[in-house]
Coordinates of C-alpha atoms in Angstrom, one line a residue:
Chain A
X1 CA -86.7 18.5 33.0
X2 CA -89.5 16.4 34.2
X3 CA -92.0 18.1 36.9
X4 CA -90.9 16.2 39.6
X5 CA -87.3 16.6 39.1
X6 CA -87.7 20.1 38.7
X7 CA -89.4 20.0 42.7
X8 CA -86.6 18.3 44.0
X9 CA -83.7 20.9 42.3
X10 CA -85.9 23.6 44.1
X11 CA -85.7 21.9 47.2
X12 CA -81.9 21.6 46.9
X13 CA -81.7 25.6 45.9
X14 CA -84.1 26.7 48.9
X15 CA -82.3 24.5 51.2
X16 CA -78.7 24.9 50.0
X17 CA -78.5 28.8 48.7
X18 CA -77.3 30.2 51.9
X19 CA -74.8 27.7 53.0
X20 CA -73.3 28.1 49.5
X21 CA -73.5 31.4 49.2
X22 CA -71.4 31.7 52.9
X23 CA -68.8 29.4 51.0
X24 CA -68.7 31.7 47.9
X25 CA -68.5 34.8 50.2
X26 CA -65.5 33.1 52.0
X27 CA -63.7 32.6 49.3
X28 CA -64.0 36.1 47.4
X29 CA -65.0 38.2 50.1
X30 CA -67.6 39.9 48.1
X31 CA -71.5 39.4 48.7
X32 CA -72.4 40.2 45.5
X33 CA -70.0 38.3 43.8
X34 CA -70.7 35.0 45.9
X35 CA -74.4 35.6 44.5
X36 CA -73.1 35.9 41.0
X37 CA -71.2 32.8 41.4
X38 CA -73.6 31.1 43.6
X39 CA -76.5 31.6 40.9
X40 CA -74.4 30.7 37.9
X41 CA -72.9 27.6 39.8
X42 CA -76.5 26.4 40.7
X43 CA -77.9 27.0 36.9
X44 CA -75.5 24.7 35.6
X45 CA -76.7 22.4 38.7
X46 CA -80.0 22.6 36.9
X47 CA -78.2 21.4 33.7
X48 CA -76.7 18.8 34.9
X49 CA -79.6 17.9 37.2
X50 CA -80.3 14.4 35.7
X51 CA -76.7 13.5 35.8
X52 CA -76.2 14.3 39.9
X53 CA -78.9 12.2 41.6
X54 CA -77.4 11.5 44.9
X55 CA -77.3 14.5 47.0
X56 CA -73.5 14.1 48.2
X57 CA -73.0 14.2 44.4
X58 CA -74.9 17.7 43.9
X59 CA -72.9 19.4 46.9
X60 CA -69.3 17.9 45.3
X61 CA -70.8 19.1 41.9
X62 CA -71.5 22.4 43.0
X63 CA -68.9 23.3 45.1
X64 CA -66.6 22.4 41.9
X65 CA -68.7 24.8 40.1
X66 CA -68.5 27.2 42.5
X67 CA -64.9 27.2 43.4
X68 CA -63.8 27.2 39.5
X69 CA -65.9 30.1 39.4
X70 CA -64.2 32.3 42.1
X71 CA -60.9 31.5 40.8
X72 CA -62.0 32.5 37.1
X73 CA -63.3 35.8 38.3
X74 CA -60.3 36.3 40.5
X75 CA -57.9 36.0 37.4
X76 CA -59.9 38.0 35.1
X77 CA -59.5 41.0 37.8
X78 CA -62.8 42.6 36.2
X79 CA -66.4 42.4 36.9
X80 CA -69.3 42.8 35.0
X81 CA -71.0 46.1 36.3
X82 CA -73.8 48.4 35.2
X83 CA -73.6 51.8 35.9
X84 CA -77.0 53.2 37.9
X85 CA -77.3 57.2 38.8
X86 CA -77.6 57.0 42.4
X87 CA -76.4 53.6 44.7
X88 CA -79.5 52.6 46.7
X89 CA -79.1 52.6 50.8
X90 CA -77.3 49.3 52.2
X91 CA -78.1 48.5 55.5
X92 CA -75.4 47.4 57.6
X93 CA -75.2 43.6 58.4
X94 CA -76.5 41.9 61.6
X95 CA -73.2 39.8 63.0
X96 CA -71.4 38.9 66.5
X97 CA -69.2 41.7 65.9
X98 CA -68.6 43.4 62.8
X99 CA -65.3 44.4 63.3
X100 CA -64.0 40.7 64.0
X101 CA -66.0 39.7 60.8
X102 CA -64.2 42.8 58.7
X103 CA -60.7 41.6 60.4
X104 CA -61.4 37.8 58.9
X105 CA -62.2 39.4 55.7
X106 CA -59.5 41.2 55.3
X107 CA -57.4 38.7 56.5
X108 CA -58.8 36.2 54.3
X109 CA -58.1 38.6 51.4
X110 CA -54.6 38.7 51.6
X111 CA -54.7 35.0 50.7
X112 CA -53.7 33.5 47.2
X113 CA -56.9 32.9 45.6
X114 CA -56.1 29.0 45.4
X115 CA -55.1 29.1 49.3
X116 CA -57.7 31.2 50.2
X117 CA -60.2 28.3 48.5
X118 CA -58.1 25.2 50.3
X119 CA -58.7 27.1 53.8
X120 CA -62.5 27.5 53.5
X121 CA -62.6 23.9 51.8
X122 CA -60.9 22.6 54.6
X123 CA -62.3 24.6 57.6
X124 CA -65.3 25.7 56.7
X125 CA -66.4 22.9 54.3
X126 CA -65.0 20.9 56.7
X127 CA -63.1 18.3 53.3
X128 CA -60.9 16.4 53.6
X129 CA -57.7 16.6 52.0
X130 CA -58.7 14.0 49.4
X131 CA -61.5 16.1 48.8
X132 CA -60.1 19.3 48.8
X133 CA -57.4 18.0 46.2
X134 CA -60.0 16.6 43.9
X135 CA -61.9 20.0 43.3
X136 CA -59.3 22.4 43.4
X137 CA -57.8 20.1 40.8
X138 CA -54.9 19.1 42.7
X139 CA -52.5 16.6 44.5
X140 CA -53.4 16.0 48.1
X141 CA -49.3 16.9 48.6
X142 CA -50.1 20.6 47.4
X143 CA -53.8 21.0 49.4
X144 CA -51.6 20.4 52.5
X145 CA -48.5 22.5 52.0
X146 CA -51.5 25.2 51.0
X147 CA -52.8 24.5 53.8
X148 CA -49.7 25.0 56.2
X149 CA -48.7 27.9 54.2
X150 CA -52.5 29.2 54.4
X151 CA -52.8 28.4 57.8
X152 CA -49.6 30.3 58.8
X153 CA -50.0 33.9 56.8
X154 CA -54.1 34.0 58.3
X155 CA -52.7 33.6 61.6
X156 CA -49.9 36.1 61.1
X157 CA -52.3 39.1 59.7
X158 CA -55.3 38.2 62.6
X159 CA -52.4 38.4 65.2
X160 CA -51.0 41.2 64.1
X161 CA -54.7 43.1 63.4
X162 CA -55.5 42.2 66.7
X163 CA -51.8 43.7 68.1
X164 CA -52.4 46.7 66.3
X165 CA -56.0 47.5 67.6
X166 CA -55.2 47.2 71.1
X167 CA -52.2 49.7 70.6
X168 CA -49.4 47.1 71.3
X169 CA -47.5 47.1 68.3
X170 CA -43.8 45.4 69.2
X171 CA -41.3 47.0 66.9
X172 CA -38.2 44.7 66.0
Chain E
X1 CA -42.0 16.3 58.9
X2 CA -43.1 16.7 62.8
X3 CA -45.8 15.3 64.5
X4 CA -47.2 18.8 65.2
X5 CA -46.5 20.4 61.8
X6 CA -48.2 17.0 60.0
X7 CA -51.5 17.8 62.4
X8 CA -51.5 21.2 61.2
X9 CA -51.5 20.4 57.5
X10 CA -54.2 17.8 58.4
X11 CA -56.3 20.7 60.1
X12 CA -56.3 19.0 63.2
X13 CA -54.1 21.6 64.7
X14 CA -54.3 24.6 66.6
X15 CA -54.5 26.9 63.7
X16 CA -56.5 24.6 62.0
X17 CA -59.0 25.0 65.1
X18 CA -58.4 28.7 64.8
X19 CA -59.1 29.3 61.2
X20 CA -62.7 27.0 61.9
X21 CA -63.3 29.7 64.7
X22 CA -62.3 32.8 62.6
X23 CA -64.7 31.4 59.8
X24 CA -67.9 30.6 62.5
X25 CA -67.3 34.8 63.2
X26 CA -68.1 35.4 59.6
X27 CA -72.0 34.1 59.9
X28 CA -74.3 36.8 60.4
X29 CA -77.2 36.3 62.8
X30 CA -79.8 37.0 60.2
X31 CA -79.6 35.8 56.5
X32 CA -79.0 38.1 53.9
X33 CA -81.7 38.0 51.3
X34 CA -80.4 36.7 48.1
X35 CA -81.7 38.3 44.8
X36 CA -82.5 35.2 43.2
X37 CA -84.9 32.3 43.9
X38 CA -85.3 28.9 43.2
X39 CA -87.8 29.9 40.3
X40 CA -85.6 32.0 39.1
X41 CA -83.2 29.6 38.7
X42 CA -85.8 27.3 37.4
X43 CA -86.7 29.6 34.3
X44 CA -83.2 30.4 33.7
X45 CA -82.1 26.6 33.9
X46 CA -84.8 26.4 31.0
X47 CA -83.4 29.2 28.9
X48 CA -79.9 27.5 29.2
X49 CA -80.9 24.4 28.1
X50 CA -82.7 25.6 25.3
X51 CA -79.1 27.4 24.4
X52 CA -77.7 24.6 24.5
X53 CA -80.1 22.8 22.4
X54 CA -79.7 25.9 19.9
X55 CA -75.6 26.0 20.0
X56 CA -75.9 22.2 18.6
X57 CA -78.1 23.0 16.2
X58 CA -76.1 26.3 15.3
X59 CA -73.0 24.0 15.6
X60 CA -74.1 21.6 12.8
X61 CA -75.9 24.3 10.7
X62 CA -72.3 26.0 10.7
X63 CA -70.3 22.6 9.9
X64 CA -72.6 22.1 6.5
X65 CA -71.9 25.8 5.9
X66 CA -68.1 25.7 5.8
X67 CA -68.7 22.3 3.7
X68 CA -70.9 24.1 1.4
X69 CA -68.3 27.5 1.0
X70 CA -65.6 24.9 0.9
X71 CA -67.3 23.2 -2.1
X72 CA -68.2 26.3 -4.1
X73 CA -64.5 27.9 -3.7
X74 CA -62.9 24.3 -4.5
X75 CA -65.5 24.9 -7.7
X76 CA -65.5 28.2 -9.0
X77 CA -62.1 29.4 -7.8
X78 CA -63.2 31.3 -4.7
X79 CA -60.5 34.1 -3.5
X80 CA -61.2 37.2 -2.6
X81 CA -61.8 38.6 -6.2
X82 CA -65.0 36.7 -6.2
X83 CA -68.6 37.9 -5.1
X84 CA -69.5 37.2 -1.5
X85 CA -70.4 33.4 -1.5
X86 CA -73.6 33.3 0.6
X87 CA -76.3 35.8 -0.8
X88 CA -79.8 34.5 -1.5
X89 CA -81.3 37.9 -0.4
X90 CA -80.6 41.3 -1.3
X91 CA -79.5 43.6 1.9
X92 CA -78.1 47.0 2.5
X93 CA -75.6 45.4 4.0
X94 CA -73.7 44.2 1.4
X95 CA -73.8 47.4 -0.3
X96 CA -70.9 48.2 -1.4
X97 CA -68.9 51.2 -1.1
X98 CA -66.1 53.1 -2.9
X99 CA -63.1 52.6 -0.8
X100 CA -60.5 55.2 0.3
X101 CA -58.1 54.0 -2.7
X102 CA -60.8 54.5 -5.4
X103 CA -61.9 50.5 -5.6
X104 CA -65.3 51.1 -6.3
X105 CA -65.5 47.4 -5.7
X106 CA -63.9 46.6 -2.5
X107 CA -66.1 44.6 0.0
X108 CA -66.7 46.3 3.2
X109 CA -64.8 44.7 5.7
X110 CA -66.0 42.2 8.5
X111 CA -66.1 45.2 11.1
X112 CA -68.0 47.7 8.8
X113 CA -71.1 44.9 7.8
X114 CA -70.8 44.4 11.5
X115 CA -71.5 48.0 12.4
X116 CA -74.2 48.2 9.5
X117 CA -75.9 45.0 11.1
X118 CA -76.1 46.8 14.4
X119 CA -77.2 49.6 12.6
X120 CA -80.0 47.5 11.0
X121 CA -81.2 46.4 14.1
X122 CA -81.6 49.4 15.8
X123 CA -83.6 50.5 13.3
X124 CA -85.8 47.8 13.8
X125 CA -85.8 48.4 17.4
X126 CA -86.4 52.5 17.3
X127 CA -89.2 51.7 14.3
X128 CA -90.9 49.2 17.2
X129 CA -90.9 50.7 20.0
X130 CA -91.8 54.2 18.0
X131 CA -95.0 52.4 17.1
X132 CA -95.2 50.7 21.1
X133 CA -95.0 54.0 23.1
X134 CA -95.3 57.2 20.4
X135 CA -93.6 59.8 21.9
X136 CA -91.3 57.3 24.5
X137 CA -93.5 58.9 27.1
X138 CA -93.8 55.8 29.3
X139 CA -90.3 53.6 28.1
X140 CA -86.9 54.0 29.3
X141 CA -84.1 51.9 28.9
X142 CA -80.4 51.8 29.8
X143 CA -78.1 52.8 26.9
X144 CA -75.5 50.1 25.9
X145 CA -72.1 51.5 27.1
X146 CA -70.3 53.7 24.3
X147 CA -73.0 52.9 21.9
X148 CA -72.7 55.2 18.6
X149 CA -76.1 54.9 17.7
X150 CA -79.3 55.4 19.4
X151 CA -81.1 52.1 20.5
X152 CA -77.8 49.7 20.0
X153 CA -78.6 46.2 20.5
X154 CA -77.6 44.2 23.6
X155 CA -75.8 41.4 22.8
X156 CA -78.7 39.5 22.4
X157 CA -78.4 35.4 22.4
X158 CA -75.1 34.4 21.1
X159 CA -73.0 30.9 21.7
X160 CA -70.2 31.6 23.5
X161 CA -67.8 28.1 22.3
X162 CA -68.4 29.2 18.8
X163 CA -68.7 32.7 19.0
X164 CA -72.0 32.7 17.0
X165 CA -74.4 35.9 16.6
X166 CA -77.8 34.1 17.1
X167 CA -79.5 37.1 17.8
X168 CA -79.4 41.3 18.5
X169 CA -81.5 42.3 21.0
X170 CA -83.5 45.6 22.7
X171 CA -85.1 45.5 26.4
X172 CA -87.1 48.3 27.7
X173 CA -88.6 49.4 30.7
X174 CA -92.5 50.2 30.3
X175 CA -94.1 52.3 33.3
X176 CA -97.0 54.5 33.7
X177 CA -95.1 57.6 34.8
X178 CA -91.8 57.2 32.3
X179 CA -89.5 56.6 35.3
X180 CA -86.8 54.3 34.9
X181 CA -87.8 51.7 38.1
X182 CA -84.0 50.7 38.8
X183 CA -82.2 51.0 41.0
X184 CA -84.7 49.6 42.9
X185 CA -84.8 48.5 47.1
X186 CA -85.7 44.7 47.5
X187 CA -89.1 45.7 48.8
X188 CA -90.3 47.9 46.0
X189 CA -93.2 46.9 44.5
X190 CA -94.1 49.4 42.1
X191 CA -95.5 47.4 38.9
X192 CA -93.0 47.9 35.2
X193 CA -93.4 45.9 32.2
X194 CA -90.5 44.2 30.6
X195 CA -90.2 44.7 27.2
X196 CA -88.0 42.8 24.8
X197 CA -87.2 42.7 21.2
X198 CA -84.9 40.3 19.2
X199 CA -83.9 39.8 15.8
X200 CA -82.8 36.2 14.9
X201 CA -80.2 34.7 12.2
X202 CA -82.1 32.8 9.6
X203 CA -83.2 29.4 11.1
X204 CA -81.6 30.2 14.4
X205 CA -84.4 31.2 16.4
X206 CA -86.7 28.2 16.7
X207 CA -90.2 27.7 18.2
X208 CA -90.5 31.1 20.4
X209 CA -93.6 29.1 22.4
X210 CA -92.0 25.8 23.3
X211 CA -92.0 25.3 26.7
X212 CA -91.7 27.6 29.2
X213 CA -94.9 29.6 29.3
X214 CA -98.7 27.9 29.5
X215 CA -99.1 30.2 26.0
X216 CA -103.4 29.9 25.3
X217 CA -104.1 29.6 21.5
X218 CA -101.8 30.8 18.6
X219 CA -103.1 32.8 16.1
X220 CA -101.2 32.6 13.0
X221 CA -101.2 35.3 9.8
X222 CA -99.7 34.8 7.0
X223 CA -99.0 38.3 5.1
X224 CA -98.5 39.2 1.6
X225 CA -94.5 39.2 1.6
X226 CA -95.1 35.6 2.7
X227 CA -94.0 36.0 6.7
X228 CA -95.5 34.3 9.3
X229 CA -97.0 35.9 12.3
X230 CA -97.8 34.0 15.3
X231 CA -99.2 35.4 18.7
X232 CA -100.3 34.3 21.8
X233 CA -100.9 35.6 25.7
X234 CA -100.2 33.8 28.8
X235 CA -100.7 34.7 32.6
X236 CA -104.4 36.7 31.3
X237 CA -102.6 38.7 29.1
X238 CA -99.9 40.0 30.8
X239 CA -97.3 38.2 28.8
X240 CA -97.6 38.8 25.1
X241 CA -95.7 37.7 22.5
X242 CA -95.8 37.9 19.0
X243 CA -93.1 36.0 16.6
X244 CA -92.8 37.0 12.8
X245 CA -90.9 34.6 10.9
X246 CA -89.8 35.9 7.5
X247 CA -89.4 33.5 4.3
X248 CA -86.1 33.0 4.8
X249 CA -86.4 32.1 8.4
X250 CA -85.2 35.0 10.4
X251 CA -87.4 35.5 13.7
X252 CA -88.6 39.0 14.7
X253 CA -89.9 38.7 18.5
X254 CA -91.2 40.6 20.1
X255 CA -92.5 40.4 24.1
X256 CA -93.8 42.4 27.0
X257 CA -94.6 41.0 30.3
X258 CA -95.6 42.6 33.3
X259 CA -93.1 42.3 36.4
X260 CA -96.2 40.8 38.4
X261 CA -96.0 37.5 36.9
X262 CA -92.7 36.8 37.4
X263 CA -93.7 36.3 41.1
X264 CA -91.2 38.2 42.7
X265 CA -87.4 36.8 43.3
X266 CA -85.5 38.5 40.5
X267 CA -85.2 42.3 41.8
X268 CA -86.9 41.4 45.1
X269 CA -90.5 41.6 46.2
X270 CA -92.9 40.7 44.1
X271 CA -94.1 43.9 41.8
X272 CA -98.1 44.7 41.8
X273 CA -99.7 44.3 38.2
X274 CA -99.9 46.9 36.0
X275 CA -103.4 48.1 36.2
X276 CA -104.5 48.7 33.0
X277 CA -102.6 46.6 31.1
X278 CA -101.8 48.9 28.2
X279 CA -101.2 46.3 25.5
X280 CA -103.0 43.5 23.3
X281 CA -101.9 41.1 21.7
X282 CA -103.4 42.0 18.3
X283 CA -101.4 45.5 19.1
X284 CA -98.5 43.6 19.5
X285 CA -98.7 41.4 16.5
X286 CA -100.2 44.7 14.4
X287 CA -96.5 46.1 15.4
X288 CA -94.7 43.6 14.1
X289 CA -96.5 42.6 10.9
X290 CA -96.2 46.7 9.7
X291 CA -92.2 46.2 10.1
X292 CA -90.9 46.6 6.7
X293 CA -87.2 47.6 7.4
X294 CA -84.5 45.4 6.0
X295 CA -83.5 42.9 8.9
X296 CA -79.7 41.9 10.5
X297 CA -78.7 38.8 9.1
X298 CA -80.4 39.1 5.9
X299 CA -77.9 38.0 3.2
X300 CA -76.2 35.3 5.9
X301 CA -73.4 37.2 7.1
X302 CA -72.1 36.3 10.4
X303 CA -71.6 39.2 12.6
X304 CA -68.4 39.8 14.5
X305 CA -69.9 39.2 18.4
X306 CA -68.3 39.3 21.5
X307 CA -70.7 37.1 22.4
X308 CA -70.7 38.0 26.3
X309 CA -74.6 36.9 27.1

């Protein structure tokens, strides 16, 4: 890669990383996961640098990247790890409110990995459904019933998280 | 359809306006620090494109291959009763055995040479670092999971679409007190030098000092067996490498670079320099030249790999 295009793919990782890596944390619900996929997603950016000149074009590129990812790692149900002797101290994340972020989480997690991806593509990415369709792969008709279906179960678990902590659990 | 339910699908809706809300409570006030950075990403992009580069090569080196097995067992009969097709050097690995029924003959199979490659390697690799830290009082190194032999090779480089060994490889840990630096907190800066070692398939490995690093001059030896030896420093010395290139054109390289130069990114902050820096090139390239250990890959078998890089 030429010197100059080489500045202007570190440019795009400085100034993209953490956006992407929020998307990638979305949609698997593990930090260091969403690095994993997050780096591998913007190596093969570097690849295909030459080939994604337009910026729009390097955020569709990598989100497609990114997305195929999480749903490959999702189906192979294994990760990668290395064993250490001793886990190293992990301080506890600043945030609004930890338990609310934890609740979406979990929530979130409950989610198909395919509906879980079509809810942060469409809310969080803020796609449309075109869009949406076009990197999960898909026809616009299945984003939106995803999306209903999505929509629906995520409201279901945060009402009933949020009936549960406050103690008013309605039987029947 | 309704009205309301078609908002909804649209994410115009109330839910829709929900989930947006439930994802905002997910961003935390202050960034986490990824472990990677831009440069990192930078050197790696490199490394993949030069895979690349190598898998096409590997790709058509292994089309003429099959052509040229094809051709000899369309010749001279071929079958299993024959001598192993591709041998233009002698190795230990092809040694063969007396097998459990008493066929003094039998080939070993594609597991065992495998096995006996890894074996070869690991050789090489105890025999190198031996000669790098007598005594392993400053290396350390994390054993490959259920590894039957001492100093098992990592994968190494392999090509994943056509499940080609290209390499088996060794890395080490080099510090000054013999303690493993990993796990290690994003702020440590305590200096290590990375050490690493591969072993390359005939023709496979290429030109070690293309690209990536400002290398200063290559000195080049040729020794009695015929091998090349080629050496060079970047970053004032504190990346060596040394590359011996037998006659067949199997690569022995070997490398150690101090943690200081890679500026920080990979494991965190950036790690002081080593100080001294305990090796020399010549030390390096002495090493490598004195290896007289038969090599992996010697007689062209293709190892089985699992070829996860």
């Amino acid at each position: 890669m030429r010197a100059s295009a080489e500045a202007g793919y570190k440019e795009y990782v400085t100034a993209r990383s953490y956006a992407l890596w929020h998307t990638a944390f979305l949609m698997c619900g593990d930090a260091h996961q969403a690095e994993d996929v997050v780096q591998t997603a913007l190596l093969k950016l570097y690849v295909a640098w030459h080939r994604v000149e337009r910026a729009e074009n390097r955020d569709a590129y990598v989100r497609r990247v990114l997305v195929r990812c999480v749903i490959d790692e999702k189906r192979r149900g294994w990760r990668r790890e290395r064993a250490v002797p001793s886990v190293p101290d992990v301080v506890a994340p600043e945030g609004p409110d930890i338990g609310e972020r934890d609740a979406v989480l979990q929530a979130l997690a409950r989610l198909a990995p395919r509906q879980r991806a079509t809810l942060v593509l469409r809310f969080w990415e803020d796609l449309s459904v075109e869009q949406t369709a076009d990197l999960l792969g898909c026809s616009p008709g299945t984003v939106r019933s995803q999306t209903a279906r999505g929509l629906a179960t995520l409201r279901g678990i945060l009402l009933d998280q949020q009936a549960t902590a406050s103690g008013r659990v309605e039987k029947g | 359809m309704t009205e309301l339910e078609d908002r909804e699908e649209q994410g115009g809706g109330e839910a829709g306006a929900q989930a947006r809300e439930a994802f905002a409570r997910t961003v935390l006030q202050s960034r986490p620090r990824l472990a990677f950075t831009a440069e990192d990403l930078v050197l790696g992009g490199r490394r993949r494109v030069r895979r690349r580069r190598l898998a096409a090569v590997v790709g058509s080196t292994a089309s003429v291959a099959v052509v040229a097995v094809a051709a000899t067992a369309f010749a001279g009969g071929g079958g299993r009763s024959g001598a192993v097709v591709v041998a233009p050097a002698a190795s230990v690995t092809t040694t063969v055995t007396t097998s459990p029924s008493g066929n003094p003959s039998r080939p070993l199979t594609d597991d065992e040479r495998t096995l006996a490659e890894k074996k070869l390697a690991a050789a090489v690799f105890a025999e190198v670092l031996g000669k790098l830290d007598p005594g392993m009082k400053h290396l350390t190194y994390t054993p490959a999971p259920h590894a039957s032999v001492a100093f098992a090779p990592n994968t190494g480089v392999c090509t994943e679409k056509l499940k080609v060994q290209v390499s088996y490889g060794f890395d080490a840990i080099w510090t000054a007190d013999g303690k493993n630096p990993f796990p290690r907190p994003k702020d440590a800066t305590s200096p290590f030098i990375q050490v690493d070692i591969q072993v390359y398939a005939p023709g496979l490995g290429g030109d070690q000092f293309a690209g990536t690093h400002d290398w200063g001059p290559i000195t080049r030896t040729r020794l009695p067996d015929g091998s090349v030896v080629q050496t060079a420093s970047a970053a004032d010395g504190r990346r060596l490498q040394t590359v011996r290139t037998m006659g067949n054109g199997q690569e022995i390289v070997f490398s150690v670079i101090d943690d200081s130069v890679n500026g920080g990114g990979a494991w965190g902050a950036q790690s002081l320099p080593t100080n001294p820096f305990p090796f020399t090139a010549a030390q390096l390239s002495g090493i490598v030249s004195a290896v007289s250990l038969p090599l992996p890959f010697a007689d062209g078998f293709q190892p089985r790999t699992t070829c996860v890089p």
